[in-house]
N, CA, C and O atoms as a DFTB+ gen file, in Angstrom:
480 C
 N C O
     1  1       0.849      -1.175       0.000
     2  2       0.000       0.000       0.000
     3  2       0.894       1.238       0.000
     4  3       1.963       1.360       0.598
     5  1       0.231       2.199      -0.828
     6  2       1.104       3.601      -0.531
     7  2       0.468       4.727      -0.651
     8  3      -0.130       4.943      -1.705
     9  1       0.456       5.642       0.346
    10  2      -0.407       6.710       0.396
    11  2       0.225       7.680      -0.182
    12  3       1.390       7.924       0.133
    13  1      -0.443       8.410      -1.139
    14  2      -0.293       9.585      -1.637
    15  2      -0.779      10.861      -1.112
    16  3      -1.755      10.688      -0.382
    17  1      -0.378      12.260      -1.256
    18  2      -1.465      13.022      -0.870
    19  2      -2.844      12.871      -1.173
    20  3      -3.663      12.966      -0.260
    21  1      -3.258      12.615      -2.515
    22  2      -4.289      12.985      -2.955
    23  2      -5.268      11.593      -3.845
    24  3      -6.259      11.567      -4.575
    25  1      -4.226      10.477      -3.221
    26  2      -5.032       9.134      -3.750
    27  2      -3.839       7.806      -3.039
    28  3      -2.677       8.049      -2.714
    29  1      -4.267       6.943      -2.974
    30  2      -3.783       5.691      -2.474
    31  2      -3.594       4.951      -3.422
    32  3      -4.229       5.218      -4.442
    33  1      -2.663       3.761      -3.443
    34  2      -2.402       2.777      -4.488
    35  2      -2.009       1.347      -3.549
    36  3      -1.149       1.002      -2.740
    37  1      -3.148       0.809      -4.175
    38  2      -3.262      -0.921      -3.325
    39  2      -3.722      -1.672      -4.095
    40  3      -4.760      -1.766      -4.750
    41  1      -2.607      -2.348      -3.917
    42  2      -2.310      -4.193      -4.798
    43  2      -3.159      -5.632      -3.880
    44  3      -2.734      -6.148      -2.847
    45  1      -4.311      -5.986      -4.567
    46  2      -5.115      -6.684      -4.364
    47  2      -4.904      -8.039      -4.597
    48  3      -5.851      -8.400      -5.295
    49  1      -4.219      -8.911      -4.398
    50  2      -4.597     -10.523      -5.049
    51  2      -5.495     -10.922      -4.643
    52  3      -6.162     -10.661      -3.642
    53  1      -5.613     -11.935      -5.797
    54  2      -6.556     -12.812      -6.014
    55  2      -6.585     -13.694      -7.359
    56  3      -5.997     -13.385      -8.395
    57  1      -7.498     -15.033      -7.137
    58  2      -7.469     -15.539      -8.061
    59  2      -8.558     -15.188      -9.197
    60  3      -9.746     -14.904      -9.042
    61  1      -7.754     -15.297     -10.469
    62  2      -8.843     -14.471     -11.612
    63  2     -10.467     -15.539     -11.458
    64  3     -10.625     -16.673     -11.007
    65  1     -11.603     -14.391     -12.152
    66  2     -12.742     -14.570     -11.817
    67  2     -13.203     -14.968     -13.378
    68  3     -12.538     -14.364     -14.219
    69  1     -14.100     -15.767     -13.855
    70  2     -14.915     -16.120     -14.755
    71  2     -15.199     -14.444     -15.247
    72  3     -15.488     -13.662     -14.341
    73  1     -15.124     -13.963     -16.532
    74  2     -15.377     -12.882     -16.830
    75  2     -14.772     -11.517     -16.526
    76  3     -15.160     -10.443     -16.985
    77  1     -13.729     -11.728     -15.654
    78  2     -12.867     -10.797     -15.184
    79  2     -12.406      -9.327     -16.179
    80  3     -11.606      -9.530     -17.092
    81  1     -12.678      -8.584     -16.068
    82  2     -12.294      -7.412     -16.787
    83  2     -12.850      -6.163     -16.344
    84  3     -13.965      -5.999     -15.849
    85  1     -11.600      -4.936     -16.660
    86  2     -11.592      -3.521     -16.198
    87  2     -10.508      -2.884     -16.268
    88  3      -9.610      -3.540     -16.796
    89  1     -10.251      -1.934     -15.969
    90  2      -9.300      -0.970     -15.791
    91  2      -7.913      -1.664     -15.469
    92  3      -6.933      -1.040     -15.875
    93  1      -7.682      -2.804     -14.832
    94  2      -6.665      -3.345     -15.266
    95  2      -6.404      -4.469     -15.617
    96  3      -5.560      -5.180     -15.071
    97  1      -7.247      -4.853     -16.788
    98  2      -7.124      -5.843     -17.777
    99  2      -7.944      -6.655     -17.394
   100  3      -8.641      -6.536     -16.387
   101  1      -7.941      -7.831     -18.390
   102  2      -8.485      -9.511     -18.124
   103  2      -8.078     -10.419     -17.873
   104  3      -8.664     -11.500     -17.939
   105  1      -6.562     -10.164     -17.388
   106  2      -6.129     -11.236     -16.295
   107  2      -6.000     -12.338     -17.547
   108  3      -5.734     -13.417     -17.018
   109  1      -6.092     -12.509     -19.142
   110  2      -5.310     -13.342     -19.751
   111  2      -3.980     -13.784     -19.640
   112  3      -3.550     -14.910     -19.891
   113  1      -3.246     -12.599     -19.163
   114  2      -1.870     -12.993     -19.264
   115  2      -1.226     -11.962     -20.825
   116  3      -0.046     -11.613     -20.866
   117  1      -2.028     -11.678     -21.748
   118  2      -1.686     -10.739     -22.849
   119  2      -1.916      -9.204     -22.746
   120  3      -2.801      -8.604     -23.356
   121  1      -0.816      -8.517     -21.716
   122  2      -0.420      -6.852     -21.850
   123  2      -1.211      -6.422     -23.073
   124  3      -2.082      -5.566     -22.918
   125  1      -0.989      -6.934     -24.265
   126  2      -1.078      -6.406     -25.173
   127  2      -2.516      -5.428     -25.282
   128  3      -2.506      -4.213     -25.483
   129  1      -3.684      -6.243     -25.103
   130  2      -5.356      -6.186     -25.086
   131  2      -5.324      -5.428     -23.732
   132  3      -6.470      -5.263     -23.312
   133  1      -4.369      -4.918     -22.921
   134  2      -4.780      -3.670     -21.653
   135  2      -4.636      -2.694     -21.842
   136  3      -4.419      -1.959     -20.878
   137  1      -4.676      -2.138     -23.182
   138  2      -4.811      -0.728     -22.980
   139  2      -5.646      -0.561     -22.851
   140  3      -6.454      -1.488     -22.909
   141  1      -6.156       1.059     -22.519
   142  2      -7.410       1.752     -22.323
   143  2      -8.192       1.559     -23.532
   144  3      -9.277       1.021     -23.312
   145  1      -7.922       1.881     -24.900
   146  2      -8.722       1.930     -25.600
   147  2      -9.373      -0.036     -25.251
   148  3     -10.419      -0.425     -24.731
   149  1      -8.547      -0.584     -25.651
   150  2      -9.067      -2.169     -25.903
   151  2     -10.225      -2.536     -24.402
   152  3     -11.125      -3.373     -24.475
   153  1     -10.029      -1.986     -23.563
   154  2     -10.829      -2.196     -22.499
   155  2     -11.891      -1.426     -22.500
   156  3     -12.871      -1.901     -21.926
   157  1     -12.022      -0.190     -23.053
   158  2     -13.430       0.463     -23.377
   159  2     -13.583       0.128     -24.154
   160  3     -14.797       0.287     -24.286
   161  1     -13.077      -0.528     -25.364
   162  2     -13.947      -1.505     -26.184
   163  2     -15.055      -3.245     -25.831
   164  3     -16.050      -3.870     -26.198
   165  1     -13.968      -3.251     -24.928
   166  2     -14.853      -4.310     -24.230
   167  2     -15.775      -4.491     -22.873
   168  3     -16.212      -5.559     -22.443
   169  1     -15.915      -3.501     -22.447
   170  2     -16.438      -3.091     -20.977
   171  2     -17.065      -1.704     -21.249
   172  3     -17.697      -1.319     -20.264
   173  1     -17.085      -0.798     -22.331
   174  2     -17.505       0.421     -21.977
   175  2     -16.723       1.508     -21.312
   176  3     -16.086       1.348     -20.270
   177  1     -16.818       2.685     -22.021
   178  2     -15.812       3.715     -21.439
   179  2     -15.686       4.598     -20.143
   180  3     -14.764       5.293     -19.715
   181  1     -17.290       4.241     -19.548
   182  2     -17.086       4.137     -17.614
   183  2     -18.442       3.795     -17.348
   184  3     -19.356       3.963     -18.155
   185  1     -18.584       3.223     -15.994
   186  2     -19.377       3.005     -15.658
   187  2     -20.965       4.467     -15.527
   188  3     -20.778       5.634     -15.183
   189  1     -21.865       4.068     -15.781
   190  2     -22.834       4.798     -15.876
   191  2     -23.240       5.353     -14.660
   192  3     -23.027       4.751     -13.607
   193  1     -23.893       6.608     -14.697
   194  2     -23.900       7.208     -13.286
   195  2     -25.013       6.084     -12.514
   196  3     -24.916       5.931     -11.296
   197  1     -26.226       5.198     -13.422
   198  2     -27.380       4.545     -13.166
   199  2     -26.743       3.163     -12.555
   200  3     -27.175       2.624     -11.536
   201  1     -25.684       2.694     -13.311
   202  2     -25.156       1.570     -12.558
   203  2     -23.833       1.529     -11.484
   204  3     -23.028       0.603     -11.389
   205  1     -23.838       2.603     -10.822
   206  2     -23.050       2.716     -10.072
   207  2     -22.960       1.851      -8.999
   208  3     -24.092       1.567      -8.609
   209  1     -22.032       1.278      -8.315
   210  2     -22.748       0.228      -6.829
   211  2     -22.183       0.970      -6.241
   212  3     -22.380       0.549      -5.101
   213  1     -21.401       2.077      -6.115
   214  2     -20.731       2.332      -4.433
   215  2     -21.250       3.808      -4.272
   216  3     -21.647       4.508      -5.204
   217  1     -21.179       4.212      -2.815
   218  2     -21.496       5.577      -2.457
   219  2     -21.372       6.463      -3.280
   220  3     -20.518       6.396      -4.164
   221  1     -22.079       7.322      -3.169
   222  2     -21.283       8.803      -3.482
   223  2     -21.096       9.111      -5.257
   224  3     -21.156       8.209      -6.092
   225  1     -20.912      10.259      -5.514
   226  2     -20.542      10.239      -7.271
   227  2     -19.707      10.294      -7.379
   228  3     -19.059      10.400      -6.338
   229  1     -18.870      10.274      -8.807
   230  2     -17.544       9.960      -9.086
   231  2     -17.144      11.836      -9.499
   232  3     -17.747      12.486     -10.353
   233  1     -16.114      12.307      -8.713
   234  2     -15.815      13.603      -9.519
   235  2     -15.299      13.676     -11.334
   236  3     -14.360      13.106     -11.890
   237  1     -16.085      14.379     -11.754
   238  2     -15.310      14.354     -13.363
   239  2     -14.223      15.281     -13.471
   240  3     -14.803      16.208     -12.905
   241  1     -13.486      15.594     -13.657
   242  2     -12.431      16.636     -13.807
   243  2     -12.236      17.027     -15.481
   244  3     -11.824      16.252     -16.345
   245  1     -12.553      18.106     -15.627
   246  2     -12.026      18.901     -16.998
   247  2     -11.745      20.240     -16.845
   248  3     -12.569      21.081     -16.487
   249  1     -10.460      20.471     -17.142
   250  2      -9.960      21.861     -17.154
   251  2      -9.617      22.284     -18.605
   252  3      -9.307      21.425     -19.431
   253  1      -9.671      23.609     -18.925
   254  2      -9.142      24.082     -20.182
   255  2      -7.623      23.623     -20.356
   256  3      -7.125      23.656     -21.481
   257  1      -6.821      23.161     -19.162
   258  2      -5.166      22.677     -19.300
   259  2      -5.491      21.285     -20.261
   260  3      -4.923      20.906     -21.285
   261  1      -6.620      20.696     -19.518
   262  2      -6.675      18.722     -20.296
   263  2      -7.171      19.147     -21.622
   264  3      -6.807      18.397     -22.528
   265  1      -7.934      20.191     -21.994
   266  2      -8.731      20.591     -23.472
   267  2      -7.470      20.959     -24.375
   268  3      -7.390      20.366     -25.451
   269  1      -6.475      21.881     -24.043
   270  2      -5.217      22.267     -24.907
   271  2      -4.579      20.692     -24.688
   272  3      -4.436      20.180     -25.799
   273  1      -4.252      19.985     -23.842
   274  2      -2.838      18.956     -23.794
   275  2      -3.795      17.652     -24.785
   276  3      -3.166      16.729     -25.302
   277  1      -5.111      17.738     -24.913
   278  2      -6.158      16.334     -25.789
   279  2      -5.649      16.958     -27.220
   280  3      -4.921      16.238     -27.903
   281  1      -5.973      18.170     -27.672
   282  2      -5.448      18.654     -28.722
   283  2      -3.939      18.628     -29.178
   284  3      -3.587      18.283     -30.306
   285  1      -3.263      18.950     -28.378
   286  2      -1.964      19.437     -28.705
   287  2      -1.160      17.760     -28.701
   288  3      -0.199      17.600     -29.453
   289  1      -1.437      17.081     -28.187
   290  2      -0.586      15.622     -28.085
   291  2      -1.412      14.024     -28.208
   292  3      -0.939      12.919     -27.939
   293  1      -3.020      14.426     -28.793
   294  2      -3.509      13.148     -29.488
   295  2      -3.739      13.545     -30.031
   296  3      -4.094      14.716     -30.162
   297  1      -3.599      12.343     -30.928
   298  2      -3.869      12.566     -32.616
   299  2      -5.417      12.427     -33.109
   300  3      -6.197      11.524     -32.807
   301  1      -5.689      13.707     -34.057
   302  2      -6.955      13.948     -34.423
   303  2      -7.940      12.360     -34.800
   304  3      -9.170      12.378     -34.844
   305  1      -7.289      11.362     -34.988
   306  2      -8.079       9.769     -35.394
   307  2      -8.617       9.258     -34.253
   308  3      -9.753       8.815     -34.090
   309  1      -7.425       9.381     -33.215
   310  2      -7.145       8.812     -31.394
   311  2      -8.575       9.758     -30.953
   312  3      -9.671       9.230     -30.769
   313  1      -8.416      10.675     -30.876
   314  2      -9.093      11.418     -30.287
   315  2     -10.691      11.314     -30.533
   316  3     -11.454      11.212     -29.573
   317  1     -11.334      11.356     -32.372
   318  2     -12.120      11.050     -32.688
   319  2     -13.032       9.989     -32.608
   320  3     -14.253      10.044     -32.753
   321  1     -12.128       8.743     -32.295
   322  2     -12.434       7.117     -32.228
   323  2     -12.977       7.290     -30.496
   324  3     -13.997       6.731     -30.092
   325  1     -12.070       8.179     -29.591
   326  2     -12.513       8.219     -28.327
   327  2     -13.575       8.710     -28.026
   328  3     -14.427       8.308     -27.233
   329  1     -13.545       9.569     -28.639
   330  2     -14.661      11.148     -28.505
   331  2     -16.078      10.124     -28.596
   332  3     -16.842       9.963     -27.644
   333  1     -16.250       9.452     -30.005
   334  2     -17.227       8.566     -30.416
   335  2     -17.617       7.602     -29.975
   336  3     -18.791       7.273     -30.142
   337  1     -16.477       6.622     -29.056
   338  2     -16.762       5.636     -28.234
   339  2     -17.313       6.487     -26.999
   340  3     -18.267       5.856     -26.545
   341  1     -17.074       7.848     -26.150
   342  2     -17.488       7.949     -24.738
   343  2     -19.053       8.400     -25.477
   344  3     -19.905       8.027     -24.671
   345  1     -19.692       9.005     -26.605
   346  2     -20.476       9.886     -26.670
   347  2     -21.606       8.192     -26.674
   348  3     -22.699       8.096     -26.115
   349  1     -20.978       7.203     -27.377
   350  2     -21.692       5.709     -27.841
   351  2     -22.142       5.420     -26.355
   352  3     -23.358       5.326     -26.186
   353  1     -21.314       5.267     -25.249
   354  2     -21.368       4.844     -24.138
   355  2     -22.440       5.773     -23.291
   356  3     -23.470       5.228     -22.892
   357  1     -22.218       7.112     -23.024
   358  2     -22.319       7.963     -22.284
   359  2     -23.608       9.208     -22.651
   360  3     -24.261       9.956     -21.923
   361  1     -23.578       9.006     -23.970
   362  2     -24.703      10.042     -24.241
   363  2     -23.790      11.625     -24.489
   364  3     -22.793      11.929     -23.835
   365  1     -24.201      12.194     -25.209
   366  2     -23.701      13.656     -26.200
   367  2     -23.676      14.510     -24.865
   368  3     -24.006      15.680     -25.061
   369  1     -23.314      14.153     -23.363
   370  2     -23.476      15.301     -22.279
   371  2     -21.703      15.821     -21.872
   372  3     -20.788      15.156     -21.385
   373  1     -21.732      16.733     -22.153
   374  2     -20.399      17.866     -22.352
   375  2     -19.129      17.255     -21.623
   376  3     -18.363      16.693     -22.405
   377  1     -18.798      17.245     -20.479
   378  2     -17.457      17.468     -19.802
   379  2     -17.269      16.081     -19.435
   380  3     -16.240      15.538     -19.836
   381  1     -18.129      15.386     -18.706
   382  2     -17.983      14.071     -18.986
   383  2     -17.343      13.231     -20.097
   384  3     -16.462      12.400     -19.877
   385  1     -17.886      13.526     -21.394
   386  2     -17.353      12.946     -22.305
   387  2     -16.071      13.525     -22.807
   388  3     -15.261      12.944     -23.529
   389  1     -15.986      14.701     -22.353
   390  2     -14.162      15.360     -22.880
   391  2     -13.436      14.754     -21.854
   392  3     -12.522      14.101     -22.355
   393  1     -13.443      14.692     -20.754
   394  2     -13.015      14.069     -19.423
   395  2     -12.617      12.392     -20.205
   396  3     -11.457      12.091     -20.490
   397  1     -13.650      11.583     -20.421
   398  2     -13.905      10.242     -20.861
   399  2     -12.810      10.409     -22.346
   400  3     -12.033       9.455     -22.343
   401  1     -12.608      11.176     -23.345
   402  2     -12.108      11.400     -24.409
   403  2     -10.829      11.660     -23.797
   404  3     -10.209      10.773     -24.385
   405  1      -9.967      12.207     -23.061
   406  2      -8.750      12.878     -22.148
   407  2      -8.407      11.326     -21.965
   408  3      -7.419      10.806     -22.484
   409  1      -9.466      10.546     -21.056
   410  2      -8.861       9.310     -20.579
   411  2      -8.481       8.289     -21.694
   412  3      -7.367       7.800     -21.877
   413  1      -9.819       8.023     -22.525
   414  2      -9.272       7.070     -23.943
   415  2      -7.775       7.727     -24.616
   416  3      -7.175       7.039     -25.441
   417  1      -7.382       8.698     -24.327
   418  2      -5.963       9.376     -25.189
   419  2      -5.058       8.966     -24.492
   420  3      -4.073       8.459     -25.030
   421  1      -5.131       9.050     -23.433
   422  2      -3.944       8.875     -21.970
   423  2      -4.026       8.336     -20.855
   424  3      -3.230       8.427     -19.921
   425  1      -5.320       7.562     -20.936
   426  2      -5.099       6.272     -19.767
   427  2      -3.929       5.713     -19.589
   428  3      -3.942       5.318     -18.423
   429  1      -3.265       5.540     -19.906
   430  2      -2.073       4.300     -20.166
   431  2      -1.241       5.288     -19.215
   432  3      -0.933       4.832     -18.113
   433  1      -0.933       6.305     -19.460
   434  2       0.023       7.461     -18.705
   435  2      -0.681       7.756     -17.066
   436  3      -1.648       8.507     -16.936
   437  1      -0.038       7.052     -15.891
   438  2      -0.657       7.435     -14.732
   439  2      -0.433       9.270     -14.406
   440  3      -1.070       9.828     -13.513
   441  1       0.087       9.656     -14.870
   442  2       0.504      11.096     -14.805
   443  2      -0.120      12.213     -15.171
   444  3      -0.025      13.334     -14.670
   445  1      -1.335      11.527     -16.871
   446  2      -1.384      12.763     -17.786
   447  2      -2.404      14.092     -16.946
   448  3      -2.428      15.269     -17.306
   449  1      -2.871      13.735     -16.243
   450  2      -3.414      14.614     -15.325
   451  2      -2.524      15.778     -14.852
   452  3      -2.892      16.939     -15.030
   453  1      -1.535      15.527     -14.344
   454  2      -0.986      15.997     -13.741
   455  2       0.081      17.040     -14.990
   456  3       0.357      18.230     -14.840
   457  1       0.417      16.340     -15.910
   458  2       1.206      16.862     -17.360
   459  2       0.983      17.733     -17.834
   460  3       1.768      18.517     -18.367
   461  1      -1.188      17.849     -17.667
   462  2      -2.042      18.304     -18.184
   463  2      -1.965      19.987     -17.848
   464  3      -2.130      20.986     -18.549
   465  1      -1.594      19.746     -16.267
   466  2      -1.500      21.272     -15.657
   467  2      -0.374      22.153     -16.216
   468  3      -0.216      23.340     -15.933
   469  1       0.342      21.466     -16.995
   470  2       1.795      22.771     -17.256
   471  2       0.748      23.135     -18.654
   472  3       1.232      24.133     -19.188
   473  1      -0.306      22.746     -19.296
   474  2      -0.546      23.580     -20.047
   475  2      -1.512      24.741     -19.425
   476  3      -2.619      24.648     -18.894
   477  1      -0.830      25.665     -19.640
   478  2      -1.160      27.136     -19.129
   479  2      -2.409      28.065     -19.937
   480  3      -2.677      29.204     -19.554
């Protein structure tokens, strides 16, 4: 376990489950099929506010820094294919889906959040 200021990071075992898949993979054993995009292809690009199981809502975060760094460093195809998968998933509702579009570009990068802020 390791505490961060502003989030925690904890390593769970267990043995894989019949149907297993999410945010960090399907437990095949093939890296390859874990990226973000390949997993919102197969699971959907987040869970719906209607099927939520745990407390509370999920904060969305979009700043004009993540709107310049989606532009300036994914590529107009990346971006489009995302844009179209969160709007497929999620419905045509604004910041959510740029938020959801930010993540399909740079999931893979635990950081880009943070990258996001030097754009000024």
């Amino acid at each position: 376990v390791f505490q961060w200021k502003n989030y925690l990071d904890v390593q769970i075992e267990m043995p894989k489950q019949p149907g297993q898949d999410g945010v960090c993979g399907n437990f095949n054993g093939n890296s390859g099929d874990d990226t973000t995009q390949s997993i919102m292809a197969r699971v959907g690009a987040r869970v719906r506010p209607s099927e939520n199981l745990l407390s509370g809502a999920a904060t969305i975060e979009w700043t004009p820094q993540m709107g310049k760094m989606l532009k300036a460093e994914c590529s107009a195809t990346t971006r489009a294919a995302g844009h179209g998968k969160c709007v497929e998933y999620l419905g045509p509702a604004g910041r959510i889906v740029d938020s959801c579009t930010f993540d399909y570009c740079f999931g893979m990068n635990v950081r880009a959040r943070k990258h996001a802020k030097t754009y000024a």
